[in-house]
PDB file of C-alpha atoms in Angstrom:
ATOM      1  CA  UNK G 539       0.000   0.000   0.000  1.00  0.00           C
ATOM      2  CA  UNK G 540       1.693   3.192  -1.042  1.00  0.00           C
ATOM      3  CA  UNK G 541       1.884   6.130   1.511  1.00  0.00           C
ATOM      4  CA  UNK G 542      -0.562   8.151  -0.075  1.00  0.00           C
ATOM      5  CA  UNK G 543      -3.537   5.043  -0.087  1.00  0.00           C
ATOM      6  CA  UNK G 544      -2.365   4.081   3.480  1.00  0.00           C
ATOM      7  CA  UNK G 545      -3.253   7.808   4.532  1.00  0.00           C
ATOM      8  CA  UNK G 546      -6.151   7.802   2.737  1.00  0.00           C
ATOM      9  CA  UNK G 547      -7.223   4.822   4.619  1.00  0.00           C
ATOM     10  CA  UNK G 548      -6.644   6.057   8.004  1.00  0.00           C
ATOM     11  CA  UNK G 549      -8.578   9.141   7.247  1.00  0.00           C
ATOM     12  CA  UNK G 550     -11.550   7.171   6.301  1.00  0.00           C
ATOM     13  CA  UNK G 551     -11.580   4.873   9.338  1.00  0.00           C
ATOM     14  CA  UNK G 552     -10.711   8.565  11.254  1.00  0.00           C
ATOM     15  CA  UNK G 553     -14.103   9.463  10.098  1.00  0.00           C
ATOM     16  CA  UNK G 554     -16.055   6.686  10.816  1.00  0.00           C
ATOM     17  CA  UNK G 555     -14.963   5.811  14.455  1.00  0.00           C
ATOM     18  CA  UNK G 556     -15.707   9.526  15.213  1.00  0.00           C
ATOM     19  CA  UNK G 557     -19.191   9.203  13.665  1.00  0.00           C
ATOM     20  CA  UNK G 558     -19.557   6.040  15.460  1.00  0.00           C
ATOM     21  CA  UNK G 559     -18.591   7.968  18.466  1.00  0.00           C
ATOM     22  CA  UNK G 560     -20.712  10.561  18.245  1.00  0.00           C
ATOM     23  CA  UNK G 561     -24.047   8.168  17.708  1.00  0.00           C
ATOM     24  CA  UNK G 562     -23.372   6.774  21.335  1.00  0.00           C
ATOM     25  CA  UNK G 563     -23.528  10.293  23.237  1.00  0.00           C
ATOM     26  CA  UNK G 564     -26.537  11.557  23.823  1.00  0.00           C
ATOM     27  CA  UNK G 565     -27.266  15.757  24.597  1.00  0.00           C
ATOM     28  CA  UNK G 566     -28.472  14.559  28.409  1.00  0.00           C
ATOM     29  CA  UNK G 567     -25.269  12.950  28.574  1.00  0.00           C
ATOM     30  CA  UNK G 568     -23.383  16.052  28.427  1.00  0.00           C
ATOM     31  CA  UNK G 569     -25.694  18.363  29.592  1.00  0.00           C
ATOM     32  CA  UNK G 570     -27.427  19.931  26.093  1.00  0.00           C
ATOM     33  CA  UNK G 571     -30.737  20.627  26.185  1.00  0.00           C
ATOM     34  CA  UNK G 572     -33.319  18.602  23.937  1.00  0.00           C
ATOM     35  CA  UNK G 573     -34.196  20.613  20.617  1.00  0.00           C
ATOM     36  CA  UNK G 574     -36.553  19.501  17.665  1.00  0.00           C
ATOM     37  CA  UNK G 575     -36.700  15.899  16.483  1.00  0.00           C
ATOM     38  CA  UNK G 576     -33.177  14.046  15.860  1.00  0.00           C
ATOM     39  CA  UNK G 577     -32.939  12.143  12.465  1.00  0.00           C
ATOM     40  CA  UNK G 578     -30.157  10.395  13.822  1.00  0.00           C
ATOM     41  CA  UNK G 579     -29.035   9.294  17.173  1.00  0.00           C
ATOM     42  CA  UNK G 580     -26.215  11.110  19.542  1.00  0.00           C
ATOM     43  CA  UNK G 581     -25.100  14.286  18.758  1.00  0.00           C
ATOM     44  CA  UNK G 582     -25.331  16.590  16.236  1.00  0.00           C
ATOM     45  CA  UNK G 583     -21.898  17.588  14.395  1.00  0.00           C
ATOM     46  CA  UNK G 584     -22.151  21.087  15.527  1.00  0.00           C
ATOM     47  CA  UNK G 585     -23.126  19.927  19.005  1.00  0.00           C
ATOM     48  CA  UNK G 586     -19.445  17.729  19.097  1.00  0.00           C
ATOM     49  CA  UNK G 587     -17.235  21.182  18.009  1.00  0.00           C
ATOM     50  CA  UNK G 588     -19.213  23.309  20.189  1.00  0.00           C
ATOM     51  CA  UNK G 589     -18.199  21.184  23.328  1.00  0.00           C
ATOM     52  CA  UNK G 590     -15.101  20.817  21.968  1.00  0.00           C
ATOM     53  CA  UNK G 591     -14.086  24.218  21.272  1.00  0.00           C
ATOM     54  CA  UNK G 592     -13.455  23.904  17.583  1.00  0.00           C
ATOM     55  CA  UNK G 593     -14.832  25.229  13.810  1.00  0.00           C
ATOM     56  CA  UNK G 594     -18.028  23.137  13.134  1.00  0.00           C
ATOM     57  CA  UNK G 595     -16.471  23.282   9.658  1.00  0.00           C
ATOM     58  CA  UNK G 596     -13.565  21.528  10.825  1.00  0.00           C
ATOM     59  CA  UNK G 597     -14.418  18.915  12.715  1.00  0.00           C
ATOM     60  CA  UNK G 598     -17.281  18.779   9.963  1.00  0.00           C
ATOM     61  CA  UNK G 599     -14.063  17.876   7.794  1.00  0.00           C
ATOM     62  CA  UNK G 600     -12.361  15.743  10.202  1.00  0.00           C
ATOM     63  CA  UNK G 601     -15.770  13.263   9.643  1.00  0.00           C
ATOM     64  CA  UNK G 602     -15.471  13.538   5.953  1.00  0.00           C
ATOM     65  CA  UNK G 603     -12.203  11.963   5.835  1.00  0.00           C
ATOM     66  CA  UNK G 604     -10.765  15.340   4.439  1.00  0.00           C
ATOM     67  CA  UNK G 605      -7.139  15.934   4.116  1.00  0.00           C
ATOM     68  CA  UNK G 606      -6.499  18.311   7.353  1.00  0.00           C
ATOM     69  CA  UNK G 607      -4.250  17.747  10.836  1.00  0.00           C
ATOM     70  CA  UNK G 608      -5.518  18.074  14.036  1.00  0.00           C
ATOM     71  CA  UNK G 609      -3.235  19.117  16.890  1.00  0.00           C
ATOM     72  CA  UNK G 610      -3.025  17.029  20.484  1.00  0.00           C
ATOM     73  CA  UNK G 611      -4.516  19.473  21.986  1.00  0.00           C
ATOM     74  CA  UNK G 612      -7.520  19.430  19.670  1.00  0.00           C
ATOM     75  CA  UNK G 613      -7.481  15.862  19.479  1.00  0.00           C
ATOM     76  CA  UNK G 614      -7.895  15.811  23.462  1.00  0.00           C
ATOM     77  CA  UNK G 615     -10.739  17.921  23.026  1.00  0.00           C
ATOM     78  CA  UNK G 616     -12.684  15.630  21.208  1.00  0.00           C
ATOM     79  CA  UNK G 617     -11.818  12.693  22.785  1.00  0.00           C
ATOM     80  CA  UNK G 618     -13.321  14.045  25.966  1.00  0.00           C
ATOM     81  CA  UNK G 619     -16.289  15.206  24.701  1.00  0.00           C
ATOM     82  CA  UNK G 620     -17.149  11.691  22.884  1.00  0.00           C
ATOM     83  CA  UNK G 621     -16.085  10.384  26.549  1.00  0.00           C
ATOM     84  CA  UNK G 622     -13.803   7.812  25.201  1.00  0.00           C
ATOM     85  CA  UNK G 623     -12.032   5.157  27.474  1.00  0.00           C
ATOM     86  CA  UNK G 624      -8.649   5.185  27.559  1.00  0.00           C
ATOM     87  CA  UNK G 625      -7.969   2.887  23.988  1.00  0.00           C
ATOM     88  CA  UNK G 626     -10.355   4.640  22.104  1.00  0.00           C
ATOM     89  CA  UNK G 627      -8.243   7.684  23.136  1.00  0.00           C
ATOM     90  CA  UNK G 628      -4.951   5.927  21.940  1.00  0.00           C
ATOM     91  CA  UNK G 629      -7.053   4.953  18.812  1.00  0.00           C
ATOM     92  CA  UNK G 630      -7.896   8.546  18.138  1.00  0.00           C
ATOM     93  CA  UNK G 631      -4.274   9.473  18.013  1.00  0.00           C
ATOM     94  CA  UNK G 632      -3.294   6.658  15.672  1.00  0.00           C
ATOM     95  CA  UNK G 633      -5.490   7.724  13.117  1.00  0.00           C
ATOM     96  CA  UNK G 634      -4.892  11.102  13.209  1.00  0.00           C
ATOM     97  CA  UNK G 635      -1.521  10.363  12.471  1.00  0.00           C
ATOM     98  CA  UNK G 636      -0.393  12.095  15.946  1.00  0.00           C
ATOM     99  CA  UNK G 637       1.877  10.598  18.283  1.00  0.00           C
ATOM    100  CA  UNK G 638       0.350   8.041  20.460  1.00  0.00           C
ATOM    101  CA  UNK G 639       0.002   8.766  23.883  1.00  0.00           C
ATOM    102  CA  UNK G 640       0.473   6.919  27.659  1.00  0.00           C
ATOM    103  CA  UNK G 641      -2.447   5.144  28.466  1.00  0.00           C
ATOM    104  CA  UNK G 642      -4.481   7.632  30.523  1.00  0.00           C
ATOM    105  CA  UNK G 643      -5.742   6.198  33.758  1.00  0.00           C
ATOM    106  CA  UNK G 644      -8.046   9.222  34.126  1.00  0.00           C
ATOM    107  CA  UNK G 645     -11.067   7.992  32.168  1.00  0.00           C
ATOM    108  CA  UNK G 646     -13.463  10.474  29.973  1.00  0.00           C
ATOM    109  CA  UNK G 647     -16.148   7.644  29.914  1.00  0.00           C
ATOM    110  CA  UNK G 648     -16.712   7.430  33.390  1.00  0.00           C
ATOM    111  CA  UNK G 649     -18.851  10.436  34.376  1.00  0.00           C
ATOM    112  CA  UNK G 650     -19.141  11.937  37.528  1.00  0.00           C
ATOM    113  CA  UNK G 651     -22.616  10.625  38.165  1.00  0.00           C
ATOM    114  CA  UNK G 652     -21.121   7.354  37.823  1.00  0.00           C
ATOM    115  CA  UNK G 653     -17.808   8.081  40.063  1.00  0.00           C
ATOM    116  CA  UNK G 654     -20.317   9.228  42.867  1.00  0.00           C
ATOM    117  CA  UNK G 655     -22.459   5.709  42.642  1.00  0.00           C
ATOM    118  CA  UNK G 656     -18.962   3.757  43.320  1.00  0.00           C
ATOM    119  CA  UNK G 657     -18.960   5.691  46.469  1.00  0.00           C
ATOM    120  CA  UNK G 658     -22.384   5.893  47.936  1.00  0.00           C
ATOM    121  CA  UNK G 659     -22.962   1.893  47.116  1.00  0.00           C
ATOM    122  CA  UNK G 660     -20.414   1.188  49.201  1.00  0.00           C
ATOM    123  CA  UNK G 661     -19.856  -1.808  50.790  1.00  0.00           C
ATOM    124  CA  UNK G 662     -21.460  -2.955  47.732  1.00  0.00           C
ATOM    125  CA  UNK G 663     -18.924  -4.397  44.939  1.00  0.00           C
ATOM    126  CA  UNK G 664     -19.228  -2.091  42.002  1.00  0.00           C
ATOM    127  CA  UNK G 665     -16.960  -1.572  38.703  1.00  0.00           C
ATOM    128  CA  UNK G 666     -17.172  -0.120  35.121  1.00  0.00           C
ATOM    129  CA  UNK G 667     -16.184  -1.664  32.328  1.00  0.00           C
ATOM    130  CA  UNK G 668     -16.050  -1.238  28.660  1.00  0.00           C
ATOM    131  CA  UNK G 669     -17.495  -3.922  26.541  1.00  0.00           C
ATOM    132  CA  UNK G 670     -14.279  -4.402  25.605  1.00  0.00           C
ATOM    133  CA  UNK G 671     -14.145  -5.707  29.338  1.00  0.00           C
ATOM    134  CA  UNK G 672     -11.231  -2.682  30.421  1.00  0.00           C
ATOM    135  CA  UNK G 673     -12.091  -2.041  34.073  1.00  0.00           C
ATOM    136  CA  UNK G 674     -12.391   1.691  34.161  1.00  0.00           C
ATOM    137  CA  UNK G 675     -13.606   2.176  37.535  1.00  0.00           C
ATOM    138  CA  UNK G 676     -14.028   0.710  40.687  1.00  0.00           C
ATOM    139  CA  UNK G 677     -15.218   0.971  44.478  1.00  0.00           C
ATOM    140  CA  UNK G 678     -13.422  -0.511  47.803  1.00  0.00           C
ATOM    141  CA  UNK G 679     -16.303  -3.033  47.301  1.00  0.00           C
ATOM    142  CA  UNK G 680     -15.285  -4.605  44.429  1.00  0.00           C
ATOM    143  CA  UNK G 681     -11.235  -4.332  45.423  1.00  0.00           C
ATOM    144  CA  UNK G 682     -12.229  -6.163  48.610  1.00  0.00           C
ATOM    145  CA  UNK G 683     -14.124  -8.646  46.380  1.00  0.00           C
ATOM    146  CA  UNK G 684     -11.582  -9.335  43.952  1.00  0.00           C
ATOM    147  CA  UNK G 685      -8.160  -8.646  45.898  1.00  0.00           C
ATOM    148  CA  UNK G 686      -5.736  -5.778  45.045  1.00  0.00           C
ATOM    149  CA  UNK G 687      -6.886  -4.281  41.587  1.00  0.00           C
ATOM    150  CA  UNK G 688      -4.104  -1.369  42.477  1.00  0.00           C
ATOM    151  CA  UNK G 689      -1.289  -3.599  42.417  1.00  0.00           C
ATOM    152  CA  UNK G 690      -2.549  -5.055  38.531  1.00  0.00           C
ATOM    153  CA  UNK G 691      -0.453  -3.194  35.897  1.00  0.00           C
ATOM    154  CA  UNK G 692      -3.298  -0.681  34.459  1.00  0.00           C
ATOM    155  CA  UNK G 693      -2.783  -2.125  31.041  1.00  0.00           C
ATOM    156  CA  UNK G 694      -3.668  -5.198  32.600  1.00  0.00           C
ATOM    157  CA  UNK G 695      -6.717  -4.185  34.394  1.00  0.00           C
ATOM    158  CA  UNK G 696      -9.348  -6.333  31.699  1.00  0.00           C
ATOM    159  CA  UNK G 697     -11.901  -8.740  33.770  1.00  0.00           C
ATOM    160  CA  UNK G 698     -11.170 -11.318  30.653  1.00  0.00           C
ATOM    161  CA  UNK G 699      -7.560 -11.112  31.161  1.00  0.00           C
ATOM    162  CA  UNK G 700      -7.652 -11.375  34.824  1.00  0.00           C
ATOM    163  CA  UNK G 701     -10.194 -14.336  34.856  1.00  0.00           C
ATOM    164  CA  UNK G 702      -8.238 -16.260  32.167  1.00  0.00           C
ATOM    165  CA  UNK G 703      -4.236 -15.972  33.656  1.00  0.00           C
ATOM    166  CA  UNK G 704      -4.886 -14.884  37.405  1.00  0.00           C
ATOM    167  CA  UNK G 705      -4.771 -17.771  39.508  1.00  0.00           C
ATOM    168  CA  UNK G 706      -6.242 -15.757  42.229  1.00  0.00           C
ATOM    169  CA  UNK G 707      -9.167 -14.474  40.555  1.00  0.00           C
ATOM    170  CA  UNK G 708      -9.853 -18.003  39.251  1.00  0.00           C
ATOM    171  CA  UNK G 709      -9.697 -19.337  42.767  1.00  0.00           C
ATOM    172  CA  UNK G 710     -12.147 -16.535  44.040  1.00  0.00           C
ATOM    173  CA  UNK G 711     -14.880 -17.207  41.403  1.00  0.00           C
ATOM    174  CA  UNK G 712     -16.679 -20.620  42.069  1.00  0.00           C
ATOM    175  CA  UNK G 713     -18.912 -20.446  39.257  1.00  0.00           C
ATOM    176  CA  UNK G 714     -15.166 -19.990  36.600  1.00  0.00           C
ATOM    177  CA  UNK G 715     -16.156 -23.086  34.547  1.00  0.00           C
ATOM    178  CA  UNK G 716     -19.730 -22.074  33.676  1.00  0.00           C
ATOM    179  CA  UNK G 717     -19.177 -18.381  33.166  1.00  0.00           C
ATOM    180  CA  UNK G 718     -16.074 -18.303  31.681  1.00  0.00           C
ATOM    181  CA  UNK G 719     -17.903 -19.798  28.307  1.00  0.00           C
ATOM    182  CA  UNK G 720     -20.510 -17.355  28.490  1.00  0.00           C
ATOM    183  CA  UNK G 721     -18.397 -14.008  28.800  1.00  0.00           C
ATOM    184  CA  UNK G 722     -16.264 -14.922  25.968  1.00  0.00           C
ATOM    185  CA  UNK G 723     -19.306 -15.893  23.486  1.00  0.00           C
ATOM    186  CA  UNK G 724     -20.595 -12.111  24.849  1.00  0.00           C
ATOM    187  CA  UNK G 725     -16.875 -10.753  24.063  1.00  0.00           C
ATOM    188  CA  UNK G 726     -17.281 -12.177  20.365  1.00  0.00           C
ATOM    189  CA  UNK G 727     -20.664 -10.738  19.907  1.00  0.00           C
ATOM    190  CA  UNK G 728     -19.321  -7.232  21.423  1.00  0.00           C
ATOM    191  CA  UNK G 729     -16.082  -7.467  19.070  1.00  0.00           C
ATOM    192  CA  UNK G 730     -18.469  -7.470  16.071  1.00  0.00           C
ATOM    193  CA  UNK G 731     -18.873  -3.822  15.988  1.00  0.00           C
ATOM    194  CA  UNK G 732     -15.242  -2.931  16.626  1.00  0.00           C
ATOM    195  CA  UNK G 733     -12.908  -5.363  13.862  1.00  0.00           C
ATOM    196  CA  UNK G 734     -11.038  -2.610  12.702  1.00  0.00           C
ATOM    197  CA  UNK G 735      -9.583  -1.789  16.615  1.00  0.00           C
ATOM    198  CA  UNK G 736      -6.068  -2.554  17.131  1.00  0.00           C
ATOM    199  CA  UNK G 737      -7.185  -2.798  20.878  1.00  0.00           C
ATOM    200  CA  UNK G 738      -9.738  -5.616  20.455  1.00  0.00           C
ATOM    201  CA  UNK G 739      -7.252  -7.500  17.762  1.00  0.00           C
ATOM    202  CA  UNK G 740      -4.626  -6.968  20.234  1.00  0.00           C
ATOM    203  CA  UNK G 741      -6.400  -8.361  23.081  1.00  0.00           C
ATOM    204  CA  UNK G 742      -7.398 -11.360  20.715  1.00  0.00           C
ATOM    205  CA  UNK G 743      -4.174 -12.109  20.080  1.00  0.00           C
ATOM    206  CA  UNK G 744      -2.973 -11.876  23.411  1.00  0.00           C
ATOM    207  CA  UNK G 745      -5.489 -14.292  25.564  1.00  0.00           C
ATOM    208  CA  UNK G 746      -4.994 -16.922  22.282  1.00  0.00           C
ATOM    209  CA  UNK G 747      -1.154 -17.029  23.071  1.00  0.00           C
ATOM    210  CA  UNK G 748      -1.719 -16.848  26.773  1.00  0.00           C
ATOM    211  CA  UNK G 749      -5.158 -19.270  27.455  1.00  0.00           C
ATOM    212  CA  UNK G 750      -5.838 -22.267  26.259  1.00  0.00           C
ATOM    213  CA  UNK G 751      -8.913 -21.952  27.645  1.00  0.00           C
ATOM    214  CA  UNK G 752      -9.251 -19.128  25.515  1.00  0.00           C
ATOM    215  CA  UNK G 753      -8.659 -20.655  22.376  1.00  0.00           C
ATOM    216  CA  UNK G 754     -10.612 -23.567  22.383  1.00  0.00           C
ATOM    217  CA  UNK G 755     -13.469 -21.625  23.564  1.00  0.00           C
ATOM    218  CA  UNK G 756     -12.699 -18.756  20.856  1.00  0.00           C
ATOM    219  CA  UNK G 757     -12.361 -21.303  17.788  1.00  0.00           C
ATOM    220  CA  UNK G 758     -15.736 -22.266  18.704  1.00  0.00           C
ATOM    221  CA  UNK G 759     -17.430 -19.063  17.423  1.00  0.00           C
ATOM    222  CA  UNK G 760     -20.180 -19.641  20.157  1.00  0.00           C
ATOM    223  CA  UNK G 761     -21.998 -15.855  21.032  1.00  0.00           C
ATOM    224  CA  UNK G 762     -24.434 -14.808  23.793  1.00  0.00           C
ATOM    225  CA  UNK G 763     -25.236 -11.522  24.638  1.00  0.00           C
ATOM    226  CA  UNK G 764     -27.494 -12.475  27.332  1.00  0.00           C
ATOM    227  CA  UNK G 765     -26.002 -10.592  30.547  1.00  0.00           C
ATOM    228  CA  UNK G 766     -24.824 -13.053  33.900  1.00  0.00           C
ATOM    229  CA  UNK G 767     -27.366 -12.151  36.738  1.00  0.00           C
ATOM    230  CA  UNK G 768     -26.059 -14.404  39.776  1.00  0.00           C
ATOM    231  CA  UNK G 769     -22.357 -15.140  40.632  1.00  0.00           C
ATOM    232  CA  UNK G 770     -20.742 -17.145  43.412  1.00  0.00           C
ATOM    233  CA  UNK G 771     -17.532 -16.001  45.147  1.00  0.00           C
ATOM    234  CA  UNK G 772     -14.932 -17.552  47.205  1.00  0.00           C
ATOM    235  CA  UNK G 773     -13.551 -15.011  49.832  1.00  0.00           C
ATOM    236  CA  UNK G 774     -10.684 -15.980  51.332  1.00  0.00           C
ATOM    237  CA  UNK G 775     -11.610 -14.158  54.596  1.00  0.00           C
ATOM    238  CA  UNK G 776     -15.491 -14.841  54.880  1.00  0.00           C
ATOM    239  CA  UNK G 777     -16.057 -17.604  52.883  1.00  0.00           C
ATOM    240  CA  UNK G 778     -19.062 -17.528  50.551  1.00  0.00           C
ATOM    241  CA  UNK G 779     -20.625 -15.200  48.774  1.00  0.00           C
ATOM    242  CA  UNK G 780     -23.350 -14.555  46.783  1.00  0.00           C
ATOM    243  CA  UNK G 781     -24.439 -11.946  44.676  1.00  0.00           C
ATOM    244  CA  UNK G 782     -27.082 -10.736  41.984  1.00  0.00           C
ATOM    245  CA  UNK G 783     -26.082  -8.524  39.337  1.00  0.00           C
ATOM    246  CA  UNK G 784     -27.776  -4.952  37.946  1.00  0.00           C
ATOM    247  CA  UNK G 785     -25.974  -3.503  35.572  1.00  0.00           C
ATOM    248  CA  UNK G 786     -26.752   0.516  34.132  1.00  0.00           C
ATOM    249  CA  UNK G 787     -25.711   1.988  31.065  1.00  0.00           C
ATOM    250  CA  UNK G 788     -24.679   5.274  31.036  1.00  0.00           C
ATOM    251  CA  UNK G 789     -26.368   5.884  27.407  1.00  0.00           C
ATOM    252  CA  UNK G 790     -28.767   4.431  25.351  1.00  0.00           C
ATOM    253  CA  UNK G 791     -26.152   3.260  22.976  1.00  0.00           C
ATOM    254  CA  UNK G 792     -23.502   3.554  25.260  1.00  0.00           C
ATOM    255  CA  UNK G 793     -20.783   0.603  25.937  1.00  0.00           C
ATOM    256  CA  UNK G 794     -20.008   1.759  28.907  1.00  0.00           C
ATOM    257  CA  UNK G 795     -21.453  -0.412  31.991  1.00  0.00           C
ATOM    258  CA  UNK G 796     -21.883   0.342  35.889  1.00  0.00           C
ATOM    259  CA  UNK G 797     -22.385  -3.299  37.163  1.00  0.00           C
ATOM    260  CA  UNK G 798     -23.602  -3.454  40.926  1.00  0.00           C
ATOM    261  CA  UNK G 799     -23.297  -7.053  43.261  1.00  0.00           C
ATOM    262  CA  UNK G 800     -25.958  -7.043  45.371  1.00  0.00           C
ATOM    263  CA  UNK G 801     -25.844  -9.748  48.014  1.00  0.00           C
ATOM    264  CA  UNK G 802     -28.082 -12.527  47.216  1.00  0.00           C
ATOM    265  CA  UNK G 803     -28.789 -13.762  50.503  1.00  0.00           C
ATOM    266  CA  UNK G 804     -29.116 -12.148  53.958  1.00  0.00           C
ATOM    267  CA  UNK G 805     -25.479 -14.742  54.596  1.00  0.00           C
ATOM    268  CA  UNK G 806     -23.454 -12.743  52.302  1.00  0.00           C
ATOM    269  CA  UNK G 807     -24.876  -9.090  53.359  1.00  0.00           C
ATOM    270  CA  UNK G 808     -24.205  -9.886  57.028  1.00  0.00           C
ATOM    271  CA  UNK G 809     -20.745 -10.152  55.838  1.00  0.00           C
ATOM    272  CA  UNK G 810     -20.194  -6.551  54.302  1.00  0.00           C
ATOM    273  CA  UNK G 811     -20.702  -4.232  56.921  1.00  0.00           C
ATOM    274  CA  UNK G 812     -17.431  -5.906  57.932  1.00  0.00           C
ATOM    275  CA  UNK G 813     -15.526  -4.311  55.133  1.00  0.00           C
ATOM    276  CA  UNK G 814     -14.825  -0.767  55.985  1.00  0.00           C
ATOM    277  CA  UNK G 815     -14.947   1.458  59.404  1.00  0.00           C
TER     278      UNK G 815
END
């Protein structure tokens, strides 16, 4: 591919992760008022280079796939106001031809509503997580649940990585050889809308050199999409646990999810007042 093609490429996919972006956020979501019937869903182009302090002809451009550059500082500016997680932001970089930044552990597509649930459910386990299955966000709760999520290299911070090569989390998760199936059929089915994503390739590629498990259960094609709504838990402190799942989305199309444990039986919520002073 010669260099003018390869550029002409990365412009076009430039365009269409941005619209793709764009479709997910809705004006509630960043605090726009609702005006006149929407054709489309998310925002409106204008409504994108208003928040993100740029010409609507521009970024207007930018979506068209038309031959222009876009600074970091620019390119920061619209990353936050699409509220992407941090590989979406590195994504954004790489085709805009910038230089790709450090993973950012401050995350755009956590929102403040959201950061102030992890707190107030507390002792409840609670996390966020991409349907990529990053772990964006997380309460005491859910570090208490799962052991020390601080000491995981951020990078490394995916629930599918963690459940596949982490000996500990395996050991903590009773129900591992029924649900382990099920989350990676719901991976496959999530990965659909993003084959283009180094990120999601990348990830691929790393649990089929690292799990067996992994590949056997990936060369099976198998999808589900239907969500996991009860979950047993091994602590190695209390003993058993037991928990429901509710998860919220912070959009209507959004892929970003707020997943609660609530304790299935009066056993395992006697034992969570014992988590924090």
């Amino acid at each position: 591919m010669t260099g003018a093609l390869e550029q002409s490429v990365r412009r076009d996919e430039l365009a269409a992760f941005l619209r793709s972006r764009r479709a997910r956020i809705t004006p509630e979501q960043v605090g726009l008022p609702l005006s006149g019937r929407r054709r489309t869903p998310g925002l409106r182009r204008e409504e994108v280079a208003q928040l993100a302090g740029v010409g609507v002809t521009w970024y207007t451009w930018l979506e068209q796939g038309r031959d222009i550059n876009a600074s970091e500082q620019v390119l920061t500016a619209i990353s936050r106001t699409l509220r992407l997680d941090p590989y979406e932001h590195v994504h954004l970089f790489t085709l805009a031809g910038s230089p790709t930044p450090e993973l950012e552990r401050e995350c755009n597509a956590v929102s403040p509503a959201m950061r102030e649930m992890l707190t107030k459910l507390e002792p409840y386990p609670v996390s966020v997580r991409n349907s990529r299955c990053d772990l964006l966000a997380y309460n005491r709760g859910y570090t208490w649940l799962m052991g020390d999520v601080e000491a995981i290299p951020f990078e490394d911070r995916n629930t599918l990585v963690q459940c596949l090569t982490n000996p500990d989390w395996r050991a903590r998760m009773l129900d591992w050889d029924i649900n382990v199936p099920r989350v990676i059929a719901s991976f496959r089915v999530a990965m659909a809308e993003h084959l283009a994503e180094p990120a999601w390739k990348s990830l691929v590629k790393r649990l089929l050199a690292e799990s067996p498990v992994f590949e056997r259960l990936w060369n099976q094609h198998d999808v589900n999409s239907e969500p996991i709504r009860t979950k047993r838990y091994l602590h190695p402190d209390v003993g058993l646990l037991r928990f429901n799942f509710t998860y919220l989305y912070s959009g209507p199309r959004s892929e970003v999810t707020l997943s609660t444990y609530t304790p299935a039986d009066e056993e395992t919520a006697a034992k969570l007042p014992l988590l924090f002073d």
